[in-house]
mmCIF file with all atom_site columns, C-alpha atoms in Angstrom:
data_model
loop_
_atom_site.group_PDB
_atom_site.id
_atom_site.type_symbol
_atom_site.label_atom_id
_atom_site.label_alt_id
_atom_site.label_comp_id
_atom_site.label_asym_id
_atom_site.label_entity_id
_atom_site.label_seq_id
_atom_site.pdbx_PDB_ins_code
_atom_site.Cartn_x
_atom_site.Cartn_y
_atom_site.Cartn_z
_atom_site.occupancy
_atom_site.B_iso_or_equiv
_atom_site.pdbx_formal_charge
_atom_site.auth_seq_id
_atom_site.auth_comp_id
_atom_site.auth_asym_id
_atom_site.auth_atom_id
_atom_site.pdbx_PDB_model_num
ATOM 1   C CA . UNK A 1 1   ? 172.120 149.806 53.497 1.00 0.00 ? 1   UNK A CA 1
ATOM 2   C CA . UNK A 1 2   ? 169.775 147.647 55.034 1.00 0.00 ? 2   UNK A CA 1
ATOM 3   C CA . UNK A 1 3   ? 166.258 147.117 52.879 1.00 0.00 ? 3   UNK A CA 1
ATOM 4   C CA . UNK A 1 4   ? 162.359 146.707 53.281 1.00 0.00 ? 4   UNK A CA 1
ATOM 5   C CA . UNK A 1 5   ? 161.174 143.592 52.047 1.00 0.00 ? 5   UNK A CA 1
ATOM 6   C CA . UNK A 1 6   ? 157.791 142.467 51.326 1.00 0.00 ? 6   UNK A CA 1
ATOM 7   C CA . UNK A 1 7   ? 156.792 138.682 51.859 1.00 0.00 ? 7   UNK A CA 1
ATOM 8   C CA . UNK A 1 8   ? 153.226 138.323 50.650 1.00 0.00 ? 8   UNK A CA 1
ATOM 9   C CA . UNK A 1 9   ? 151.131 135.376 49.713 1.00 0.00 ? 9   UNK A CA 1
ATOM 10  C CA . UNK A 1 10  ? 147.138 134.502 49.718 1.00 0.00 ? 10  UNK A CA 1
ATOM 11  C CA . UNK A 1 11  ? 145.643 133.230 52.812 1.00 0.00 ? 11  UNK A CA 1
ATOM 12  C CA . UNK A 1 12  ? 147.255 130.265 54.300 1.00 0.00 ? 12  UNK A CA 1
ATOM 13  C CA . UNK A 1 13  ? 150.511 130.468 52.720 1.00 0.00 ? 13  UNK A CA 1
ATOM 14  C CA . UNK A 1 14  ? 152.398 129.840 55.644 1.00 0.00 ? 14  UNK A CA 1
ATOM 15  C CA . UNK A 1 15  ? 153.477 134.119 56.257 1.00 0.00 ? 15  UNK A CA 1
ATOM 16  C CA . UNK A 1 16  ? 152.940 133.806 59.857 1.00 0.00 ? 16  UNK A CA 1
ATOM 17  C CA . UNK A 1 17  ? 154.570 130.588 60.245 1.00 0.00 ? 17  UNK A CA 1
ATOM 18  C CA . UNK A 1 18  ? 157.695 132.287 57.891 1.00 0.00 ? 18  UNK A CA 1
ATOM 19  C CA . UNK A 1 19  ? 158.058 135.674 60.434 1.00 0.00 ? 19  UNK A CA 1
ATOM 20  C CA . UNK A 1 20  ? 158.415 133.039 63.723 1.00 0.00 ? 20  UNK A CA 1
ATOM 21  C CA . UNK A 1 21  ? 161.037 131.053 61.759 1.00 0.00 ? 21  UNK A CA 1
ATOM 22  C CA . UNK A 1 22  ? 162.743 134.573 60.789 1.00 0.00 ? 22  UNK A CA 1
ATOM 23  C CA . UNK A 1 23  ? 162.519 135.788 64.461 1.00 0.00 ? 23  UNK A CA 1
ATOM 24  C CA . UNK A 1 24  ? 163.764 131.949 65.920 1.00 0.00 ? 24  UNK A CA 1
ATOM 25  C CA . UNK A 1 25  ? 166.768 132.379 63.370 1.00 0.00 ? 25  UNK A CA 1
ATOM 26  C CA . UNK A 1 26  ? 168.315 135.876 64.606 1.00 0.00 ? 26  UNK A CA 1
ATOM 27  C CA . UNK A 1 27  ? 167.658 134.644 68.457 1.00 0.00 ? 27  UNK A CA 1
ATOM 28  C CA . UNK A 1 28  ? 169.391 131.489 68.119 1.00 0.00 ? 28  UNK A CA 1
ATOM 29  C CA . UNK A 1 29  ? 172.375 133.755 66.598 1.00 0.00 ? 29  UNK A CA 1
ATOM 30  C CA . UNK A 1 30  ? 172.093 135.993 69.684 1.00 0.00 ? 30  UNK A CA 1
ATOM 31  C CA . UNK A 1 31  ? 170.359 138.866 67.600 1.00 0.00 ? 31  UNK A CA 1
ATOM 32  C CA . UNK A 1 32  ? 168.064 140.803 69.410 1.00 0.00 ? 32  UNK A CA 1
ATOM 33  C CA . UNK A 1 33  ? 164.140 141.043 66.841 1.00 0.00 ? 33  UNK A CA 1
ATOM 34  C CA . UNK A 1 34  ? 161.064 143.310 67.544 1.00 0.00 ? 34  UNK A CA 1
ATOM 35  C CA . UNK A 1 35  ? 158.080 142.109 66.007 1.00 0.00 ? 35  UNK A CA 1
ATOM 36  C CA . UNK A 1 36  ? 154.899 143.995 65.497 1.00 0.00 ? 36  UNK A CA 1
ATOM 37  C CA . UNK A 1 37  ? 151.478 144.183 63.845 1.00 0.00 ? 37  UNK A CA 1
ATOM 38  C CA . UNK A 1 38  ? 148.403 146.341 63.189 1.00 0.00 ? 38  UNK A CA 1
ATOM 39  C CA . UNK A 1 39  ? 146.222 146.616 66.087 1.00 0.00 ? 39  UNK A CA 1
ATOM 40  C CA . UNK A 1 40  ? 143.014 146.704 63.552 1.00 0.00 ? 40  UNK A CA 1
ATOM 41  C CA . UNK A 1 41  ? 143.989 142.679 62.977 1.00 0.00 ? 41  UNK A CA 1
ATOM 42  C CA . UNK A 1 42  ? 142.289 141.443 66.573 1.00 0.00 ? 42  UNK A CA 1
ATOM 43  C CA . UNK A 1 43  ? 141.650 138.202 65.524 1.00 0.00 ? 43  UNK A CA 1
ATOM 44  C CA . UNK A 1 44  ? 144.688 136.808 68.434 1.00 0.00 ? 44  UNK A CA 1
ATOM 45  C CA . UNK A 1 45  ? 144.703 139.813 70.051 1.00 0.00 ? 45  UNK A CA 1
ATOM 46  C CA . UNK A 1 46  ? 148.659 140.735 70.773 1.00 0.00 ? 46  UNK A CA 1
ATOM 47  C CA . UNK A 1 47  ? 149.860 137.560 69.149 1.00 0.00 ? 47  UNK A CA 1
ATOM 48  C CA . UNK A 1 48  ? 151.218 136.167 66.370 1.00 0.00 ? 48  UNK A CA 1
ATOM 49  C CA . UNK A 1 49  ? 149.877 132.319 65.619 1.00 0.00 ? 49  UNK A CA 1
ATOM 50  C CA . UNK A 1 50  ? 150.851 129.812 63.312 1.00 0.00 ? 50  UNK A CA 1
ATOM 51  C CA . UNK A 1 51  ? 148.354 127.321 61.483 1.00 0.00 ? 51  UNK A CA 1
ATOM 52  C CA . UNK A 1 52  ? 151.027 125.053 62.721 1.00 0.00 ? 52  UNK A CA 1
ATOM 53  C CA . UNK A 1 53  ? 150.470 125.377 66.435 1.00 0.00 ? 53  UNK A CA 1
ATOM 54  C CA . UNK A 1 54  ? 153.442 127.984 67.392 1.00 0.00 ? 54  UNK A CA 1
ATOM 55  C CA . UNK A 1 55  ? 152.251 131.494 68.768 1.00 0.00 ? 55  UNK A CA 1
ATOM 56  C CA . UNK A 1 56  ? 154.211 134.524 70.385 1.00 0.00 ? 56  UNK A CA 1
ATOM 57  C CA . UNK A 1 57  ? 153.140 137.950 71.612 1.00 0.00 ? 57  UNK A CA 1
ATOM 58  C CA . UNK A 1 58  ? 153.980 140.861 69.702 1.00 0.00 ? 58  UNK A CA 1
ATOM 59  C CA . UNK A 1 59  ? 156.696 143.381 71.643 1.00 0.00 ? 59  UNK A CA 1
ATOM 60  C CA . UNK A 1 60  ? 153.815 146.429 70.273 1.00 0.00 ? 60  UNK A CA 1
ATOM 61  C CA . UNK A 1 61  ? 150.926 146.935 68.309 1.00 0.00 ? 61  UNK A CA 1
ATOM 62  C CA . UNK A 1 62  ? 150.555 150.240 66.030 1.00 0.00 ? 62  UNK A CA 1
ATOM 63  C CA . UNK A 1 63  ? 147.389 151.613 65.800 1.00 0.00 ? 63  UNK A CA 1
ATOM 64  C CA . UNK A 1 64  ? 146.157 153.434 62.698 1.00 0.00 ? 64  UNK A CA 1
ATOM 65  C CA . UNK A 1 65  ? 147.324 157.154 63.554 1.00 0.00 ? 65  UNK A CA 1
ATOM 66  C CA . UNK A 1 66  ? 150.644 156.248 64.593 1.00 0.00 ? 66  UNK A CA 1
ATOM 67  C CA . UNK A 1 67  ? 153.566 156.990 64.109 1.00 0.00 ? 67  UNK A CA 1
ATOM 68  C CA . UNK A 1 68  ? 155.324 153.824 62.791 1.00 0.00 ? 68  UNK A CA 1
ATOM 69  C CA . UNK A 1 69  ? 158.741 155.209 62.974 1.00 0.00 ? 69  UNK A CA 1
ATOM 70  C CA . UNK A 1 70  ? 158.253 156.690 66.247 1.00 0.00 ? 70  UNK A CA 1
ATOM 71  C CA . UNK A 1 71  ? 156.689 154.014 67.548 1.00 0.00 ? 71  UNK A CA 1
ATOM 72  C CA . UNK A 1 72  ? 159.207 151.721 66.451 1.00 0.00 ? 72  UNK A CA 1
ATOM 73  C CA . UNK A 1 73  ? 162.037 154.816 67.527 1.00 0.00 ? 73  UNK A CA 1
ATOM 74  C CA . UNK A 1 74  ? 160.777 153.723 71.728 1.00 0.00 ? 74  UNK A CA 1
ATOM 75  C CA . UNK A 1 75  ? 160.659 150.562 71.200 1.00 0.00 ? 75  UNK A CA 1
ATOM 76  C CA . UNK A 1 76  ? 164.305 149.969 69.972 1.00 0.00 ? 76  UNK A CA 1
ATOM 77  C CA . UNK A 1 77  ? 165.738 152.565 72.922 1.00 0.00 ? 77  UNK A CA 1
ATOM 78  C CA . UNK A 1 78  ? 163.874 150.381 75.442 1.00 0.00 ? 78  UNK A CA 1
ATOM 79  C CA . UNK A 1 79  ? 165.220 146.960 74.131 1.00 0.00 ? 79  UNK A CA 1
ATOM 80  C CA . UNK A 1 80  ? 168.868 148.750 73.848 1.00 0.00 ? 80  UNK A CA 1
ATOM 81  C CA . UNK A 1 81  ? 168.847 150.368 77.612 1.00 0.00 ? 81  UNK A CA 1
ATOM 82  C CA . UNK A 1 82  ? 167.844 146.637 79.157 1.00 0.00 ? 82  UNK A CA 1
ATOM 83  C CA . UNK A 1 83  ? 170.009 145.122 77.262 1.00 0.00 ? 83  UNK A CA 1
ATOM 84  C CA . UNK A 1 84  ? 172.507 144.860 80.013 1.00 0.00 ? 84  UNK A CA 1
ATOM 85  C CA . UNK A 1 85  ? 173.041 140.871 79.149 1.00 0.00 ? 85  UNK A CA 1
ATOM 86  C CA . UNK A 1 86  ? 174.396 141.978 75.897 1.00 0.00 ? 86  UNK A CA 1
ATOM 87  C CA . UNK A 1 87  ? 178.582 140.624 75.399 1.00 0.00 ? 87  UNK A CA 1
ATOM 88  C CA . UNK A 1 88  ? 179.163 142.809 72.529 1.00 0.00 ? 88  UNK A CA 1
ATOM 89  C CA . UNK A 1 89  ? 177.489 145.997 71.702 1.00 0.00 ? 89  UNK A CA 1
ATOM 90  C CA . UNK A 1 90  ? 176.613 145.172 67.988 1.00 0.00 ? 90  UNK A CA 1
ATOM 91  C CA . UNK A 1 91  ? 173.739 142.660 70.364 1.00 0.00 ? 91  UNK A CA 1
ATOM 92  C CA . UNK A 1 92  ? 172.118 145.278 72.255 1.00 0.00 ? 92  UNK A CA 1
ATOM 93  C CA . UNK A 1 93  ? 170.521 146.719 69.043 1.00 0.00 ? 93  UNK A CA 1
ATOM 94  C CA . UNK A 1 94  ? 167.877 145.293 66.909 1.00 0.00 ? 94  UNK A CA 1
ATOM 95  C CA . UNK A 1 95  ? 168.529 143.319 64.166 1.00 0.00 ? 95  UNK A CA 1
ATOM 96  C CA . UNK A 1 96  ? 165.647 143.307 62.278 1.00 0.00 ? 96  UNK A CA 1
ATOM 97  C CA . UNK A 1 97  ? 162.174 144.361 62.874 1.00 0.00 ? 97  UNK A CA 1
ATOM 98  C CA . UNK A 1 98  ? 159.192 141.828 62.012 1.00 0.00 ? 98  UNK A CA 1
ATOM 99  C CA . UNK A 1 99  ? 156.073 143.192 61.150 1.00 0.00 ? 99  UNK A CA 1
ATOM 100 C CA . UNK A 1 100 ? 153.038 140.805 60.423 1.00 0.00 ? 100 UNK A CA 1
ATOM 101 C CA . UNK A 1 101 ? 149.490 141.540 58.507 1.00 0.00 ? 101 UNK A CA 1
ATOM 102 C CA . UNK A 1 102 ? 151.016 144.442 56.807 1.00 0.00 ? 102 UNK A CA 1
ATOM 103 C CA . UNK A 1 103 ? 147.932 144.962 54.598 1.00 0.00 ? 103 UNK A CA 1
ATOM 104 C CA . UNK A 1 104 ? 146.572 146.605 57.553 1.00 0.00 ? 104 UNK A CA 1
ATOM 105 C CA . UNK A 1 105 ? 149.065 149.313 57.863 1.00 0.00 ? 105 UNK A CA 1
ATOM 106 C CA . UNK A 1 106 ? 148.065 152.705 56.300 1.00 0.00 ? 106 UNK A CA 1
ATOM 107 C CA . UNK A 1 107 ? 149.998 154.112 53.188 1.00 0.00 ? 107 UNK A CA 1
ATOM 108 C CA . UNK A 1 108 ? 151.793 156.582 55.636 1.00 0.00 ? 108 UNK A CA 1
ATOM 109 C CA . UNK A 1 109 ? 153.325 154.182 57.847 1.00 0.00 ? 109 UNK A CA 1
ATOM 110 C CA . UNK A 1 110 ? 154.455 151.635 55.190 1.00 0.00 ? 110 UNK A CA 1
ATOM 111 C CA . UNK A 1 111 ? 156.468 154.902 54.203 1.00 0.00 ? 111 UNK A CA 1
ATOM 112 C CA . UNK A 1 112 ? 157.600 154.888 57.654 1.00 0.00 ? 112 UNK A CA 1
ATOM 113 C CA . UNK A 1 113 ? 158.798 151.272 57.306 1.00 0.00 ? 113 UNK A CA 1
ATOM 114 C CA . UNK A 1 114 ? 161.051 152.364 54.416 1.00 0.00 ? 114 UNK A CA 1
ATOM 115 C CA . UNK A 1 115 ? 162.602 155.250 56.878 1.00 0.00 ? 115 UNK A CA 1
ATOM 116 C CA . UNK A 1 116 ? 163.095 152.972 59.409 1.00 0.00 ? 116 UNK A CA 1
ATOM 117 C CA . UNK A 1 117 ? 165.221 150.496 56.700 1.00 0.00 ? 117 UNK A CA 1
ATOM 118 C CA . UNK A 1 118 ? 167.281 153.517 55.166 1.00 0.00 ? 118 UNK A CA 1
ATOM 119 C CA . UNK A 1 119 ? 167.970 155.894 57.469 1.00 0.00 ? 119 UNK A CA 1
ATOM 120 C CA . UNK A 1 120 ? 167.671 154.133 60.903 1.00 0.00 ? 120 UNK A CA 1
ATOM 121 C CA . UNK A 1 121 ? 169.681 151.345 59.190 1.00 0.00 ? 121 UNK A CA 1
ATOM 122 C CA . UNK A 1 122 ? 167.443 147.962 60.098 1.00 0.00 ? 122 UNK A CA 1
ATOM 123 C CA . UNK A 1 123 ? 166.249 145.395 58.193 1.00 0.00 ? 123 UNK A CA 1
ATOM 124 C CA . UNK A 1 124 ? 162.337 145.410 57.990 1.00 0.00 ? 124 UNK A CA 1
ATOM 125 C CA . UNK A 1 125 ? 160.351 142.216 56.346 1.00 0.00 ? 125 UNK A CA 1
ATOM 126 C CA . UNK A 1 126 ? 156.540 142.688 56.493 1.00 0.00 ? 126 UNK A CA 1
ATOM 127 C CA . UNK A 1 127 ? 154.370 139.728 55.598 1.00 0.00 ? 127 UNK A CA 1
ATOM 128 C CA . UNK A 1 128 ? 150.813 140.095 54.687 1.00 0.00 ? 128 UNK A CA 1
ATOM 129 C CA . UNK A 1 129 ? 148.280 139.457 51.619 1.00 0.00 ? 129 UNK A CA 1
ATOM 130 C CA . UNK A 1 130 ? 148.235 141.473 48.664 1.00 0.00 ? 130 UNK A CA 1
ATOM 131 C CA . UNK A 1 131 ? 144.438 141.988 47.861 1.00 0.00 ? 131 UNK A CA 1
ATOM 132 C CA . UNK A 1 132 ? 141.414 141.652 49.710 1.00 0.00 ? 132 UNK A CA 1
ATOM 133 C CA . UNK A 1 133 ? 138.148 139.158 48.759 1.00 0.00 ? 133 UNK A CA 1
ATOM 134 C CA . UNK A 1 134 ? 137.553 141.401 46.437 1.00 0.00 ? 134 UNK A CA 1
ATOM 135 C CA . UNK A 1 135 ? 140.102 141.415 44.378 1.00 0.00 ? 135 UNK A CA 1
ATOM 136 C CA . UNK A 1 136 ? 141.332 145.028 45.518 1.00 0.00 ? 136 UNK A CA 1
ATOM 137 C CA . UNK A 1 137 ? 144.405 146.207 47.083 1.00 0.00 ? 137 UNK A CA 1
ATOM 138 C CA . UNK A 1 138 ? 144.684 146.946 51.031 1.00 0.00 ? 138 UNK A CA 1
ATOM 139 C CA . UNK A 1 139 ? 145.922 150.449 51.320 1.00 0.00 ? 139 UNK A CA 1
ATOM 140 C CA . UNK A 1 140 ? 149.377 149.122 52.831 1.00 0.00 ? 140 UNK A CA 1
ATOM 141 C CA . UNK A 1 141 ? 149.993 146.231 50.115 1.00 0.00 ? 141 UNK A CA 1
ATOM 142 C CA . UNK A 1 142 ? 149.978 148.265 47.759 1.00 0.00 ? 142 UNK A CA 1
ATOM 143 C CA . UNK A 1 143 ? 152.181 151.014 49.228 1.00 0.00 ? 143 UNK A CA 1
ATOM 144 C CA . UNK A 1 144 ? 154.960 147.871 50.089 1.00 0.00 ? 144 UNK A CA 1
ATOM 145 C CA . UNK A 1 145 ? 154.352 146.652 46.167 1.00 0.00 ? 145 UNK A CA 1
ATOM 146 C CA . UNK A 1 146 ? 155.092 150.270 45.339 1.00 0.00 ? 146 UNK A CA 1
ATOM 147 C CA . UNK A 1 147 ? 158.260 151.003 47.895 1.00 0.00 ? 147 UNK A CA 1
ATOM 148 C CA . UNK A 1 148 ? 160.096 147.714 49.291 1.00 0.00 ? 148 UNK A CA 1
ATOM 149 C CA . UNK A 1 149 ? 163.331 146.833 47.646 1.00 0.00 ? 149 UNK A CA 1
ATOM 150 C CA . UNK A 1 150 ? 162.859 143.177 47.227 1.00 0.00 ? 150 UNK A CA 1
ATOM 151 C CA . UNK A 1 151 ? 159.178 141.296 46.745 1.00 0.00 ? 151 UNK A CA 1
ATOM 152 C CA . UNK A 1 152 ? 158.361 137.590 47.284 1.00 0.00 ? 152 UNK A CA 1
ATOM 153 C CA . UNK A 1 153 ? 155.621 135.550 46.662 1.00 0.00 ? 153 UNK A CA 1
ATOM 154 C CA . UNK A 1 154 ? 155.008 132.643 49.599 1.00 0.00 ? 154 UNK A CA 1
ATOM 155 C CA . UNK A 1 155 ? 152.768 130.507 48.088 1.00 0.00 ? 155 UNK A CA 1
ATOM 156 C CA . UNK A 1 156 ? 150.178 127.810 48.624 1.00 0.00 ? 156 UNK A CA 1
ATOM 157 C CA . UNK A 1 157 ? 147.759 126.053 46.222 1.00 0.00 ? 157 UNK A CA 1
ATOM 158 C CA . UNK A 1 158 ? 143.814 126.055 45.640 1.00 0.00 ? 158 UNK A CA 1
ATOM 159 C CA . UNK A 1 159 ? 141.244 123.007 46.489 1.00 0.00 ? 159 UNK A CA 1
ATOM 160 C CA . UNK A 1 160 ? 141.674 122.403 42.755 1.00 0.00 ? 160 UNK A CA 1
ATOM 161 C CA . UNK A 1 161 ? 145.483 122.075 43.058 1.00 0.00 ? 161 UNK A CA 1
ATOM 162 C CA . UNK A 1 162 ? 146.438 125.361 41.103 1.00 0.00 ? 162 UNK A CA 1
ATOM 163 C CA . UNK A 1 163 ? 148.473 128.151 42.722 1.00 0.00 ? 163 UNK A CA 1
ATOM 164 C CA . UNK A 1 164 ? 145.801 130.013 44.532 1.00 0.00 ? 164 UNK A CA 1
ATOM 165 C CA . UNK A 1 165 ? 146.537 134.483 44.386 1.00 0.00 ? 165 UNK A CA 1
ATOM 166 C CA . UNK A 1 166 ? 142.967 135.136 45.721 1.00 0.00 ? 166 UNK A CA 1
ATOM 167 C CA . UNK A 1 167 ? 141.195 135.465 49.001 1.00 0.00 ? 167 UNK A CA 1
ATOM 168 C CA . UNK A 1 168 ? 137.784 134.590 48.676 1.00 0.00 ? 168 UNK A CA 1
ATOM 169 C CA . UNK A 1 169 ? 135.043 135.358 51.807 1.00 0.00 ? 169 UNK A CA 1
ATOM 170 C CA . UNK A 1 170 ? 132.969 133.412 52.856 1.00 0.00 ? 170 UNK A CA 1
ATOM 171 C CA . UNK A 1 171 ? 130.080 134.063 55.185 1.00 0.00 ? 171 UNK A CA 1
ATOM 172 C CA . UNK A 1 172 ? 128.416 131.381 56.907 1.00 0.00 ? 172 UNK A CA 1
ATOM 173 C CA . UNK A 1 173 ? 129.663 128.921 54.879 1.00 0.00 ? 173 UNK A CA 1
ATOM 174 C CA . UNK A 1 174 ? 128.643 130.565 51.470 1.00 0.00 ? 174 UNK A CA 1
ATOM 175 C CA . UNK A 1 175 ? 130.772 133.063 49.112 1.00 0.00 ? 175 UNK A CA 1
ATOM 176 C CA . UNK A 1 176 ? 130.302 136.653 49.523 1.00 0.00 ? 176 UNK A CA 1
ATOM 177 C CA . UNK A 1 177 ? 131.797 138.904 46.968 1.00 0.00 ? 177 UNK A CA 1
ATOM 178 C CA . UNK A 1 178 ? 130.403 142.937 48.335 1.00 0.00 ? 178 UNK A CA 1
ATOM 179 C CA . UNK A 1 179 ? 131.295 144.435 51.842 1.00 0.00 ? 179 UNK A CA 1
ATOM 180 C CA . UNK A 1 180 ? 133.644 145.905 54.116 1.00 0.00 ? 180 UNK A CA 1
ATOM 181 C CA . UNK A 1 181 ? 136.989 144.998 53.248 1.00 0.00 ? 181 UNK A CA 1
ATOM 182 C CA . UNK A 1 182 ? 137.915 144.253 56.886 1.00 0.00 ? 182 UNK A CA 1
ATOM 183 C CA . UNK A 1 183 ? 136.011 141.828 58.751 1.00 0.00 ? 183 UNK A CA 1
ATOM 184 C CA . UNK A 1 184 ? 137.637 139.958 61.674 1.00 0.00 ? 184 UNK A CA 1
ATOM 185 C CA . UNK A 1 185 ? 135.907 136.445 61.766 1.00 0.00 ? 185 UNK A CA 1
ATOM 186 C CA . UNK A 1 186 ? 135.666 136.768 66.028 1.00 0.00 ? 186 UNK A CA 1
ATOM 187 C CA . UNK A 1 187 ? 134.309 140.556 65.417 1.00 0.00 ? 187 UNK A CA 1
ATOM 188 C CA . UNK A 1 188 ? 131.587 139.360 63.123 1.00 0.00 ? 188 UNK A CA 1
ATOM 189 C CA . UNK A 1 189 ? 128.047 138.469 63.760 1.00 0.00 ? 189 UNK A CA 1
ATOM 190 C CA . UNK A 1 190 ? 128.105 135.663 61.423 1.00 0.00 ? 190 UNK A CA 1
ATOM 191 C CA . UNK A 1 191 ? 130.740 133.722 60.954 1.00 0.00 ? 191 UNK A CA 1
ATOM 192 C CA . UNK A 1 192 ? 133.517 134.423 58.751 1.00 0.00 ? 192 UNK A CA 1
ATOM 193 C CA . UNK A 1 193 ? 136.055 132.731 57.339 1.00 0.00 ? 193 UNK A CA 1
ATOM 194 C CA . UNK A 1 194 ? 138.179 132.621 54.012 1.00 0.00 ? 194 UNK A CA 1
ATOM 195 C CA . UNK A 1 195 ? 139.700 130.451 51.342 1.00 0.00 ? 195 UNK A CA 1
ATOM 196 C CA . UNK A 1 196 ? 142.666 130.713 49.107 1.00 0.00 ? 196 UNK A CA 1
ATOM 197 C CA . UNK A 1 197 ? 141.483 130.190 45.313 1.00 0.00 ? 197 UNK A CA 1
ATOM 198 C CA . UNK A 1 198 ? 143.067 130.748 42.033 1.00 0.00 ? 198 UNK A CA 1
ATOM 199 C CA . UNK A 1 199 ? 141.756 132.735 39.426 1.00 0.00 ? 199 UNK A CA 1
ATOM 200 C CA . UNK A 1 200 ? 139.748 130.091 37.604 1.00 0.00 ? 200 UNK A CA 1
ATOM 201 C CA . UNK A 1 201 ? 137.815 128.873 40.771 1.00 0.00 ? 201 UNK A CA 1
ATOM 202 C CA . UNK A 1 202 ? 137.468 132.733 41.912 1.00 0.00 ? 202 UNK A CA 1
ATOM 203 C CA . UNK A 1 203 ? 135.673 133.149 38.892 1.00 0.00 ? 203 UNK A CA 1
ATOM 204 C CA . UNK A 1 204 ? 133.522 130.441 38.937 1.00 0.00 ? 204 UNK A CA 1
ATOM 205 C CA . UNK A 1 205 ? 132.417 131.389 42.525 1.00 0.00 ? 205 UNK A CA 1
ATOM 206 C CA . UNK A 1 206 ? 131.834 135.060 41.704 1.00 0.00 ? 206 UNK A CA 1
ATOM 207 C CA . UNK A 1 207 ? 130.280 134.424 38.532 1.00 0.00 ? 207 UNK A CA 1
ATOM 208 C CA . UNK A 1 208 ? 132.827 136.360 36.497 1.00 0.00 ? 208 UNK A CA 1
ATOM 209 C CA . UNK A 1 209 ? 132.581 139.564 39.055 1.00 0.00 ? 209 UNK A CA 1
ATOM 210 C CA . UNK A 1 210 ? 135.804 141.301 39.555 1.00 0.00 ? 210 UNK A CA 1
ATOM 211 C CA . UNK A 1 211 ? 135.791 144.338 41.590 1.00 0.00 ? 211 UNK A CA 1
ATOM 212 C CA . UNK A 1 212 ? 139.065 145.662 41.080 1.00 0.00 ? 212 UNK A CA 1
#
């Protein structure tokens, strides 16, 4: 049976970097990947970009009413009727599907990502961050905490040298610890941007506040 996994870490812990590396692997073993993301995340549009310099495009986006399955369903029947290259059949089918910024996926289609796994039979690894600058949950972290079958941490450190688990916002250059729980730095009047942090240095910048 193949499984939904759930590769999650705090902001620049290398995730997107990880899903290329994943999708490079299967392609240099002649396995055919589909990788996808939220639409909501339009920070590079219909790409997926590395810190370390390597992009690609996404083969679709799902938007927040979709079906993910179904979506997904089209997808895979359009990369298995073109695949006239293929030498064997088992090549002509996905191998795995890719899906990156999971957080942004609603409960429903995280549920959909488990369907896909079990009954469609194909490996699904979604990447993404576990909890917002507020220390909260997004909607579809905590539906892939709750469902995949295997969970692991990709990690990176804080400016202090501790493991960081937190995302904290920052708004112009200063910490901001109330507001919407999306905001896409390019979207935003001001400029935002975020920092990894561990618990003690959260702390310390929110003065002990702790939404969650």
């Amino acid at each position: 049976m193949a499984k939904l996994y759930f590769r999650y870490g705090a902001m620049n812990s290398g995730k997107s970097t990880a899903l290329l590396q994943v999708a490079h692997n299967y392609e240099e073993r002649g396995q055919r990947v589909l990788l996808a993301k939220p639409a909501v995340d339009t920070k590079d549009a219909d790409r997926i970009s590395s810190r370390l310099g390597v992009a690609r495009s996404v083969d679709f986006l799902v938007h927040p009413g979709d079906d993910f399955r179904a979506v997904f369903g089209r997808e895979r029947a359009l990369v298995v009727a073109t695949a006239v290259d293929a030498l064997v059949p088992e090549t002509a089918d996905v191998a795995c599907l890719l899906v990156d910024e999971a957080q942004f996926l609603t409960a429903a289609q995280v549920e959909d990502l488990l369907r896909i796994a079990v009954l469609d039979g194909i490996p699904v690894l979604a990447y993404g961050i576990r909890t917002d600058f507020r220390t909260d949950a997004f909607p579809g972290s905590r539906r892939l905490m709750e469902l995949a079958h295997q969970l692991e941490e990709l990690k990176t450190i804080c400016r202090c040298g501790r493991k960081a688990i937190f995302n904290a916002r920052l708004v112009a250059g200063r910490f901001v610890f109330d507001g919407d729980q999306v905001a896409i730095d390019e979207l935003s009047p001001e400029r935002v941007t975020y920092e990894a942090l561990c618990a003690e240095c959260y702390l310390r910048e929110s003065g002990g506040q702790l939404s969650g």
